[in-house]
Amino acid sequence: MLNTDENTVPINEQQIFDTLKNKVRKDEIYIREVLAKALDLKGLNEQEIASLSAVSDPDLLKEMFNTAKKVKEEIYGKRLVLFAPLYVSNLCKNECLYCAFRRSNKLVRRKALSQEEVRQEVEALVEQGHKRILLVAGESYPSEGFDYILKCIETIYSVKKGRGEIRRVNVNVAPLTLEEFKELKSAKIGTYQLFQETYHRETYGKVHIGGVKRDFDWRITAMDRAMEAGIDDVGVGILFGLFDWRFEILALMQHIRHLEKKFGVGPHTISVPRLEPAVGSELSAHPPYPVSDIDFRKIVAILRLAVPYTGIIMSTRETPNIRRETFALGVSQISAGSRTNPGGYTGREEEDMSQFSLGDHRSLDEVIYDISQLGYIPSFCTACYRLGRTGVDFMDLAKPGLIKNHCEINALTTFVEYLEDYASPPTKELGWKRIEEILSSMPEGRRNKTQKLIDRVKSGERDVFV
Ligand code: SAM
Ligand code: SF4
């Protein structure tokens, strides 16, 4: 259905179904042409994306994955940015059939953290070595209303523990009014993140059966309001498993094109959650459109090729193996050591308050050891947003391939901070080995510049970046 109403984002469902039915090309020559085009880093059109989503030949798939890997390394280099979600509250007025936090679910104990509890949770995360938090909440706030979220952000930024602090707070909360988005901007958030869940209107109606979240248009226009309020970095996402993923990624592209046309820049990140079992949710145990592991890898690879400059976020919903495989295909940010229950990091609260079950239960240190061994540079960098390199400014640096240079150096300085302040002995040993290898592979000028910055961190200075 084409909806031209100003109060929505036009998602042309008919066009998507038509592309999937009539425009998919399967010949090898065409697919190879599409992959060659993707290497120009200019993205792909609807027909090209639909055709890639139909590839099943193992050799062609391998070529597609290799191309995604090349694009990823070309733009992002070897760094992987790490963050932790912080669930401040599981109160919610909505009825999303896939989520344990939905209003009618009696199997989950409800809790909104006090500011003192938020502080304790943040201290626990800082002591692990985290520098970036994604604040998450259900859609219902304690008596102070939306101010609760603003207070939580203020509390998070105020915590100093040892040599650490949180330097960037991203936020995943329900759609806000323009005025509320302005307040969120004033609270100095990094990215505002919101998943449309499904772009298929009819499915959306079936899985959201109560509360304000039933309003598809209020949700899909949230990014417009956020950007109008001056929040440059927004993060979109799809909850895979609710509807056909081939439809979803084409609809996501329409959403992205809409933002690019209106604001001159698309989303900063895309999240790719797959439906996970959640307490008291039949739907999450039996997803209507389950996404297989191979299709999941295809999704990440296609998104990498279709929107090369947009970060892709992988959460701990996935197992260590799937995470490892998708890092190579295009993921640029990952969560680690996560808990999805309010109070989960201080260990006082139990699992029966969690939003869904996790696939990766390893600690931050274990994840860092693993990704270092795989050849990536763990990064806690927050430089761009604090230097105002957001939105169009970020893309202007990213597009000519310049951001990679900043990212690699900042990844190394923040990795050194981690090794000096928090790492276990094996991670410290491996980490320093990796850093020496990376330094020795750099051209001389760059190596000297990076070495000087690393030396500053080693001698006790913190938060060193370019
Ligand atoms: N309440 C806000 C909302 O719904 O937008 C923000 C927080 S909500 C906890 C964050 C995201 O969790 C949702 O957008 C949804 O995609 C995801 N989610 C909910 N249930 C899930 C499940 N069973 N498995 C995986 N992800 C889930
Ligand atoms: Fe509430 Fe968000 Fe869960 Fe829906 S997904 S029930 S809005 S917390």
Coordinates of C-alpha atoms and ligand atoms in Angstrom, one line a residue:
M1 CA 0.0 0.0 0.0
L2 CA 1.4 3.4 -1.0
N3 CA 0.8 5.9 1.8
T4 CA 1.5 9.5 0.8
D5 CA 0.2 10.9 4.1
E6 CA 2.7 13.4 5.6
N7 CA 2.4 11.7 9.0
T8 CA 4.1 8.6 7.9
V9 CA 7.1 7.4 6.0
P10 CA 5.9 6.0 2.6
I11 CA 6.7 2.3 2.4
N12 CA 5.5 1.1 -0.9
E13 CA 4.6 -2.5 -0.2
Q14 CA 3.3 -3.2 -3.6
Q15 CA 6.5 -2.1 -5.2
I16 CA 8.5 -4.4 -2.9
F17 CA 6.3 -7.4 -3.6
D18 CA 6.6 -6.7 -7.3
T19 CA 10.4 -6.5 -7.2
L20 CA 10.6 -9.8 -5.3
K21 CA 8.2 -11.5 -7.7
N22 CA 9.2 -10.1 -11.0
K23 CA 12.5 -8.3 -10.9
V24 CA 14.8 -10.9 -9.2
R25 CA 17.6 -12.0 -11.6
K26 CA 19.4 -15.2 -10.9
D27 CA 22.0 -15.5 -13.6
E28 CA 25.6 -15.7 -12.4
I29 CA 26.8 -12.9 -14.7
Y30 CA 24.4 -10.4 -13.3
I31 CA 25.1 -11.4 -9.6
R32 CA 28.8 -11.0 -10.3
E33 CA 28.2 -7.6 -11.8
V34 CA 26.2 -6.6 -8.7
L35 CA 29.1 -7.7 -6.5
A36 CA 31.6 -5.8 -8.6
K37 CA 29.4 -2.7 -8.4
A38 CA 29.2 -3.1 -4.6
L39 CA 33.0 -2.8 -4.4
D40 CA 32.6 0.9 -5.6
L41 CA 31.1 1.5 -2.2
K42 CA 28.1 3.4 -3.6
G43 CA 25.4 1.0 -2.4
L44 CA 22.9 -1.0 -4.3
N45 CA 19.4 -0.5 -5.7
E46 CA 16.2 -2.5 -4.9
Q47 CA 16.5 -4.9 -7.8
E48 CA 20.2 -5.7 -7.0
I49 CA 19.4 -6.2 -3.3
A50 CA 16.4 -8.5 -4.1
S51 CA 18.6 -10.5 -6.5
L52 CA 21.3 -11.0 -3.9
S53 CA 18.7 -12.1 -1.4
A54 CA 17.8 -15.0 -3.8
V55 CA 21.3 -16.3 -4.2
S56 CA 21.7 -19.9 -2.9
D57 CA 24.5 -21.3 -5.0
P58 CA 27.3 -22.1 -2.6
D59 CA 30.0 -20.6 -4.8
L60 CA 28.1 -17.4 -5.5
L61 CA 27.3 -17.1 -1.8
K62 CA 31.0 -17.4 -1.0
E63 CA 31.8 -14.6 -3.5
M64 CA 29.1 -12.5 -1.9
F65 CA 30.5 -13.1 1.6
N66 CA 34.0 -12.3 0.4
T67 CA 32.8 -9.1 -1.2
A68 CA 31.1 -8.0 2.0
K69 CA 34.3 -8.7 3.9
K70 CA 36.3 -6.5 1.5
V71 CA 33.8 -3.7 1.8
K72 CA 33.8 -3.9 5.6
E73 CA 37.6 -3.8 5.8
E74 CA 37.9 -1.0 3.2
I75 CA 35.6 1.2 5.3
Y76 CA 36.0 0.1 8.9
G77 CA 39.4 -1.6 8.9
K78 CA 39.9 -4.1 11.7
R79 CA 38.2 -2.3 14.5
L80 CA 35.1 -3.6 16.4
V81 CA 33.4 -1.2 18.7
L82 CA 32.2 -2.6 22.0
F83 CA 29.2 -1.5 24.2
A84 CA 26.9 -2.8 26.9
P85 CA 23.2 -2.4 27.1
L86 CA 21.8 -1.0 30.4
Y87 CA 18.2 -1.9 31.1
V88 CA 17.0 0.7 33.5
S89 CA 13.3 -0.4 33.7
N90 CA 11.1 -3.2 32.5
L91 CA 7.8 -1.4 33.1
C92 CA 5.7 -1.3 29.9
K93 CA 2.2 -0.4 28.8
N94 CA 2.4 -2.1 25.5
E95 CA 1.4 -5.6 24.3
C96 CA 4.1 -6.7 21.9
L97 CA 3.5 -10.4 21.6
Y98 CA 7.2 -11.3 21.3
C99 CA 8.5 -9.4 24.4
A100 CA 8.7 -10.5 28.0
F101 CA 8.2 -6.9 29.2
R102 CA 4.7 -6.6 27.7
R103 CA 2.0 -5.3 30.1
S104 CA 0.0 -8.5 30.7
N105 CA 2.9 -10.8 31.3
K106 CA 2.7 -11.8 34.9
L107 CA 5.8 -14.0 34.7
V108 CA 8.2 -11.1 34.8
R109 CA 8.8 -9.1 38.0
R110 CA 8.7 -5.4 37.4
K111 CA 11.3 -3.0 38.4
A112 CA 12.6 0.5 37.5
L113 CA 16.0 1.2 38.9
S114 CA 16.4 4.1 41.3
Q115 CA 19.1 6.6 40.4
E116 CA 21.3 5.1 43.1
E117 CA 20.8 1.6 41.5
V118 CA 21.6 3.1 38.1
R119 CA 24.8 4.5 39.6
Q120 CA 25.8 1.1 41.0
E121 CA 25.1 -0.6 37.7
V122 CA 27.2 1.9 35.8
E123 CA 30.0 1.5 38.3
A124 CA 29.9 -2.3 37.7
L125 CA 30.1 -1.7 33.9
V126 CA 33.0 0.9 34.2
E127 CA 34.9 -1.6 36.4
Q128 CA 34.6 -4.1 33.6
G129 CA 36.2 -1.6 31.2
H130 CA 33.1 -0.4 29.3
K131 CA 33.0 3.2 28.0
R132 CA 29.8 3.1 25.9
I133 CA 26.3 2.3 27.2
L134 CA 23.0 1.7 25.4
L135 CA 20.3 2.7 27.7
V136 CA 17.1 0.5 27.3
A137 CA 13.7 0.8 28.8
G138 CA 10.1 -0.4 28.4
E139 CA 7.5 2.1 27.4
S140 CA 6.3 3.3 30.8
Y141 CA 8.2 5.4 33.2
P142 CA 8.0 5.9 37.0
S143 CA 6.0 8.8 38.4
E144 CA 8.3 11.5 36.9
G145 CA 7.5 10.3 33.4
F146 CA 10.0 10.9 30.6
D147 CA 12.2 12.9 33.0
Y148 CA 13.2 9.6 34.5
I149 CA 15.1 8.7 31.3
L150 CA 16.8 12.2 31.4
K151 CA 17.8 11.6 35.0
C152 CA 19.2 8.2 34.2
I153 CA 21.4 9.7 31.4
E154 CA 22.7 12.4 33.8
T155 CA 23.5 9.7 36.4
I156 CA 25.3 7.6 33.9
Y157 CA 27.5 10.5 32.8
S158 CA 28.2 11.5 36.4
V159 CA 29.8 8.2 37.4
K160 CA 33.6 8.2 37.8
K161 CA 35.2 5.0 39.1
G162 CA 38.9 4.5 39.2
R163 CA 40.3 5.7 35.9
G164 CA 37.1 5.0 34.0
E165 CA 33.8 6.6 33.1
I166 CA 31.1 6.2 30.5
R167 CA 31.8 8.6 27.5
R168 CA 28.8 7.9 25.3
V169 CA 25.2 7.0 26.1
N170 CA 23.1 5.8 23.3
V171 CA 19.4 5.4 23.9
N172 CA 16.8 2.8 22.9
V173 CA 13.4 4.0 24.2
A174 CA 10.0 4.3 22.7
P175 CA 9.2 7.1 20.1
L176 CA 9.1 10.6 21.6
T177 CA 7.5 13.9 20.7
L178 CA 9.6 16.6 19.0
E179 CA 10.0 18.4 22.4
E180 CA 11.1 15.3 24.2
F181 CA 13.7 14.5 21.4
K182 CA 15.0 18.1 22.0
E183 CA 15.5 17.3 25.7
L184 CA 17.2 14.0 24.8
K185 CA 19.6 15.9 22.5
S186 CA 20.3 18.4 25.3
A187 CA 21.2 15.4 27.6
K188 CA 24.1 14.8 25.1
I189 CA 23.1 11.3 23.9
G190 CA 25.0 9.7 21.2
T191 CA 22.7 7.7 18.9
Y192 CA 18.9 7.5 19.3
Q193 CA 18.0 3.9 18.4
L194 CA 14.6 2.5 17.6
F195 CA 13.6 -0.7 15.7
Q196 CA 10.5 -0.6 13.5
E197 CA 10.3 -4.4 14.3
T198 CA 8.5 -5.1 11.0
Y199 CA 7.8 -2.8 8.1
H200 CA 4.9 -4.9 7.0
R201 CA 1.8 -3.0 8.3
E202 CA -0.5 -6.0 8.6
T203 CA 2.0 -8.1 10.5
Y204 CA 2.8 -5.0 12.7
G205 CA -0.9 -4.8 13.6
K206 CA -1.0 -8.5 14.5
V207 CA 1.9 -8.6 16.8
H208 CA 1.3 -5.2 18.6
I209 CA -2.1 -5.7 20.2
G210 CA -2.2 -3.0 22.9
G211 CA -0.8 0.3 24.0
V212 CA 0.6 3.2 21.9
K213 CA 3.0 1.0 20.1
R214 CA 0.1 -0.2 18.0
D215 CA 0.5 3.0 16.0
F216 CA 2.7 2.0 13.1
D217 CA 3.0 5.6 11.8
W218 CA 3.9 7.1 15.2
R219 CA 6.8 4.7 15.3
I220 CA 8.0 4.9 11.7
T221 CA 8.1 8.7 11.9
A222 CA 10.1 8.8 15.1
M223 CA 13.4 9.1 13.2
D224 CA 12.1 12.2 11.4
R225 CA 11.2 13.8 14.7
A226 CA 14.6 12.8 16.2
M227 CA 16.5 14.4 13.3
E228 CA 14.3 17.5 13.3
A229 CA 15.2 17.9 17.0
G230 CA 18.9 17.9 16.0
I231 CA 19.8 14.3 16.8
D232 CA 22.2 13.6 13.9
D233 CA 22.9 9.9 14.7
V234 CA 19.9 7.6 14.6
G235 CA 19.9 3.8 14.6
V236 CA 17.2 1.8 12.8
G237 CA 16.5 -2.0 13.0
I238 CA 14.3 -4.9 12.2
L239 CA 13.2 -7.7 14.5
F240 CA 13.9 -10.6 12.2
G241 CA 11.4 -13.5 12.4
L242 CA 8.2 -11.6 12.3
F243 CA 7.9 -11.4 8.5
D244 CA 9.8 -12.3 5.4
W245 CA 13.3 -10.9 5.7
R246 CA 13.5 -10.3 2.0
F247 CA 10.6 -7.9 2.3
E248 CA 12.0 -6.3 5.4
I249 CA 15.4 -5.3 4.0
L250 CA 13.8 -3.7 0.9
A251 CA 11.4 -1.8 3.1
L252 CA 14.3 -0.7 5.4
M253 CA 16.0 0.6 2.2
Q254 CA 12.9 2.7 1.5
H255 CA 13.0 4.1 5.1
I256 CA 16.7 4.9 4.7
R257 CA 16.2 6.6 1.3
H258 CA 13.4 8.7 2.9
L259 CA 15.8 9.9 5.6
E260 CA 18.6 10.6 3.1
K261 CA 16.3 12.6 0.9
K262 CA 14.8 14.6 3.7
F263 CA 17.9 15.2 5.9
G264 CA 20.8 14.6 3.6
V265 CA 22.0 11.7 5.7
G266 CA 20.7 8.2 6.5
P267 CA 20.9 6.3 9.7
H268 CA 24.2 5.9 11.6
T269 CA 23.6 2.2 12.5
I270 CA 21.4 -0.7 11.6
S271 CA 20.6 -3.4 14.2
V272 CA 19.7 -6.9 13.2
P273 CA 18.0 -8.6 16.2
R274 CA 16.6 -12.1 15.6
L275 CA 13.6 -13.1 17.6
E276 CA 14.8 -15.0 20.8
P277 CA 12.7 -16.9 23.3
A278 CA 11.2 -14.7 25.9
V279 CA 9.5 -15.7 29.1
G280 CA 5.7 -15.9 28.6
S281 CA 5.8 -15.4 24.9
E282 CA 4.5 -18.1 22.6
L283 CA 5.4 -16.0 19.5
S284 CA 9.0 -15.7 20.4
A285 CA 9.3 -19.5 20.8
H286 CA 7.7 -20.1 17.4
P287 CA 8.7 -17.2 15.1
P288 CA 6.3 -16.9 12.1
Y289 CA 9.2 -16.4 9.7
P290 CA 12.2 -18.0 11.3
V291 CA 15.5 -16.8 9.8
S292 CA 18.1 -19.6 9.4
D293 CA 21.7 -19.0 10.3
I294 CA 22.7 -19.0 6.6
D295 CA 20.0 -16.4 5.8
F296 CA 21.1 -14.4 8.8
R297 CA 24.7 -14.2 7.4
K298 CA 23.2 -13.2 4.0
I299 CA 21.2 -10.4 5.7
V300 CA 24.4 -9.0 7.2
A301 CA 26.4 -9.3 4.0
I302 CA 23.7 -7.7 1.8
L303 CA 23.2 -4.8 4.2
R304 CA 27.0 -4.3 4.2
L305 CA 27.0 -4.1 0.4
A306 CA 23.7 -2.1 0.2
V307 CA 24.6 0.7 2.7
P308 CA 28.3 0.5 3.1
Y309 CA 28.7 3.5 5.4
T310 CA 26.1 2.6 8.0
G311 CA 27.4 0.7 11.0
I312 CA 25.9 -2.8 11.7
I313 CA 25.3 -3.7 15.3
M314 CA 25.3 -7.3 16.6
S315 CA 24.0 -8.0 20.1
T316 CA 24.5 -10.9 22.5
R317 CA 21.2 -12.4 21.4
E318 CA 23.4 -14.4 19.0
T319 CA 25.8 -17.2 19.9
P320 CA 29.6 -16.7 19.9
N321 CA 29.9 -18.6 16.6
I322 CA 27.3 -16.6 14.7
R323 CA 28.8 -13.4 16.0
R324 CA 32.3 -14.5 14.9
E325 CA 31.0 -15.3 11.4
T326 CA 29.1 -12.0 11.0
F327 CA 32.0 -9.8 12.2
A328 CA 33.8 -10.8 9.0
L329 CA 30.7 -10.0 6.9
G330 CA 30.1 -6.4 8.0
V331 CA 29.4 -6.0 11.7
S332 CA 31.1 -2.9 13.1
Q333 CA 29.7 -2.7 16.7
I334 CA 29.0 -5.4 19.2
S335 CA 27.6 -5.7 22.8
A336 CA 29.5 -7.8 25.3
G337 CA 29.0 -9.1 28.8
S338 CA 25.3 -8.1 28.5
R339 CA 22.4 -8.5 30.9
T340 CA 18.8 -7.7 29.8
N341 CA 17.3 -7.4 33.3
P342 CA 17.3 -4.2 35.3
G343 CA 19.9 -4.6 38.0
G344 CA 21.7 -7.4 36.1
Y345 CA 25.2 -6.1 36.4
T346 CA 25.2 -5.8 40.2
G347 CA 23.8 -9.3 40.4
R348 CA 21.0 -8.5 42.8
E349 CA 18.2 -9.3 40.5
E350 CA 17.3 -12.6 38.9
E351 CA 16.7 -13.9 35.4
D352 CA 12.9 -13.7 35.7
M353 CA 13.2 -10.0 34.9
S354 CA 15.0 -10.4 31.6
Q355 CA 13.6 -9.3 28.2
F356 CA 14.8 -12.3 26.3
S357 CA 17.4 -15.1 26.6
L358 CA 21.0 -14.5 25.5
G359 CA 23.1 -16.5 23.1
D360 CA 26.5 -15.2 24.2
H361 CA 27.1 -15.3 28.0
R362 CA 30.8 -14.5 28.0
S363 CA 32.3 -11.7 29.9
L364 CA 33.7 -8.6 28.3
D365 CA 37.3 -9.8 28.9
E366 CA 36.5 -13.2 27.2
V367 CA 35.0 -11.5 24.2
I368 CA 37.9 -9.1 23.9
Y369 CA 40.4 -12.0 24.0
D370 CA 38.4 -13.8 21.3
I371 CA 38.1 -10.9 18.9
S372 CA 41.8 -10.0 19.4
Q373 CA 42.6 -13.6 18.5
L374 CA 40.5 -13.3 15.4
G375 CA 42.6 -10.3 14.2
Y376 CA 40.2 -7.5 15.2
I377 CA 41.0 -4.4 17.2
P378 CA 38.6 -4.0 20.1
S379 CA 37.6 -0.3 20.3
F380 CA 35.9 1.8 23.0
C381 CA 36.3 4.9 20.9
T382 CA 33.8 7.8 21.4
A383 CA 35.8 10.5 19.6
C384 CA 33.5 11.3 16.7
Y385 CA 30.5 12.2 18.7
R386 CA 32.4 14.3 21.2
L387 CA 34.2 16.1 18.4
G388 CA 30.9 16.8 16.6
R389 CA 31.7 14.3 13.8
T390 CA 28.1 13.2 13.6
G391 CA 25.5 13.0 10.9
V392 CA 26.6 14.5 7.6
D393 CA 30.0 15.4 9.0
F394 CA 30.7 11.8 9.8
M395 CA 29.6 10.6 6.4
D396 CA 31.8 13.3 4.7
L397 CA 34.8 11.7 6.4
A398 CA 33.5 8.1 6.0
K399 CA 32.8 8.3 2.3
P400 CA 36.3 9.1 1.0
G401 CA 37.6 6.4 3.3
L402 CA 39.1 8.8 5.8
I403 CA 37.3 7.7 8.9
K404 CA 39.2 4.4 9.0
N405 CA 42.4 6.3 9.8
H406 CA 40.9 8.0 12.8
C407 CA 39.1 4.8 13.9
E408 CA 42.1 2.6 13.8
I409 CA 44.3 5.0 15.9
N410 CA 41.4 5.6 18.4
A411 CA 40.7 1.9 18.6
L412 CA 44.3 1.3 19.6
T413 CA 44.5 4.0 22.2
T414 CA 41.2 2.9 23.9
F415 CA 42.4 -0.8 23.6
V416 CA 45.6 0.2 25.4
E417 CA 43.4 1.8 28.2
Y418 CA 41.5 -1.4 28.5
L419 CA 44.7 -3.5 28.7
E420 CA 46.3 -1.2 31.3
D421 CA 43.3 -0.8 33.5
Y422 CA 41.1 -3.9 33.2
A423 CA 42.4 -6.8 31.2
S424 CA 43.1 -10.3 32.6
P425 CA 46.7 -11.4 32.3
P426 CA 46.1 -13.6 29.2
T427 CA 44.1 -10.9 27.4
K428 CA 46.9 -8.3 28.3
E429 CA 49.6 -10.6 26.8
L430 CA 47.6 -11.3 23.6
G431 CA 46.5 -7.7 23.3
W432 CA 50.0 -6.2 23.4
K433 CA 51.1 -8.8 20.9
R434 CA 48.3 -7.7 18.5
I435 CA 49.1 -4.0 19.0
E436 CA 52.8 -4.6 18.2
E437 CA 51.8 -6.5 15.0
I438 CA 49.4 -3.7 13.9
L439 CA 52.0 -1.0 14.6
S440 CA 54.7 -2.8 12.6
S441 CA 52.3 -3.1 9.6
M442 CA 51.7 0.7 9.5
P443 CA 53.6 3.1 7.3
E444 CA 56.3 4.9 9.3
G445 CA 54.6 8.3 9.8
R446 CA 51.4 6.8 11.0
R447 CA 53.2 4.4 13.2
N448 CA 55.1 7.1 14.9
K449 CA 52.0 9.2 15.4
T450 CA 50.1 6.2 16.9
Q451 CA 53.1 5.2 19.1
K452 CA 53.2 8.7 20.6
L453 CA 49.5 8.5 21.5
I454 CA 49.9 5.0 22.9
D455 CA 52.8 6.1 25.0
R456 CA 50.7 8.9 26.5
V457 CA 48.1 6.3 27.6
K458 CA 50.9 4.1 29.0
S459 CA 52.2 6.9 31.1
G460 CA 48.8 7.4 32.7
E461 CA 46.9 9.9 30.5
R462 CA 43.3 8.8 29.6
D463 CA 40.8 9.6 26.9
V464 CA 43.5 10.3 24.2
F465 CA 42.0 10.5 20.7
V466 CA 42.4 12.1 17.3
Ligands
SAM1 N1 10.4 -0.4 24.6 C1 11.0 0.2 23.5 C2 10.6 -0.3 22.2 O1 9.9 -1.3 22.2 O2 11.0 0.3 21.2 C3 12.5 0.1 23.6 C4 13.2 -1.0 24.3 S1 12.8 -2.7 23.7 C5 13.2 -3.4 25.1 C6 14.1 -2.9 22.5 C7 13.9 -4.0 21.5 O3 14.0 -5.3 22.0 C8 12.6 -4.0 20.7 O4 12.6 -2.9 19.8 C9 12.6 -5.3 20.1 O5 13.1 -5.3 18.7 C10 13.6 -6.1 20.9 N2 13.0 -7.4 21.4 C11 11.8 -7.5 22.1 N3 11.6 -8.8 22.4 C12 12.5 -9.5 21.8 C13 12.8 -10.9 21.7 N4 12.0 -11.8 22.2 N5 13.9 -11.3 21.0 C14 14.7 -10.4 20.5 N6 14.6 -9.1 20.6 C15 13.5 -8.6 21.2
SF4_2 FE1 7.4 -2.9 25.8 FE2 9.4 -2.5 24.0 FE3 8.9 -4.9 25.0 FE4 7.2 -3.9 23.4 S1 9.3 -4.4 22.9 S2 6.6 -4.9 25.3 S3 7.3 -1.7 23.9 S4 9.6 -3.2 26.1

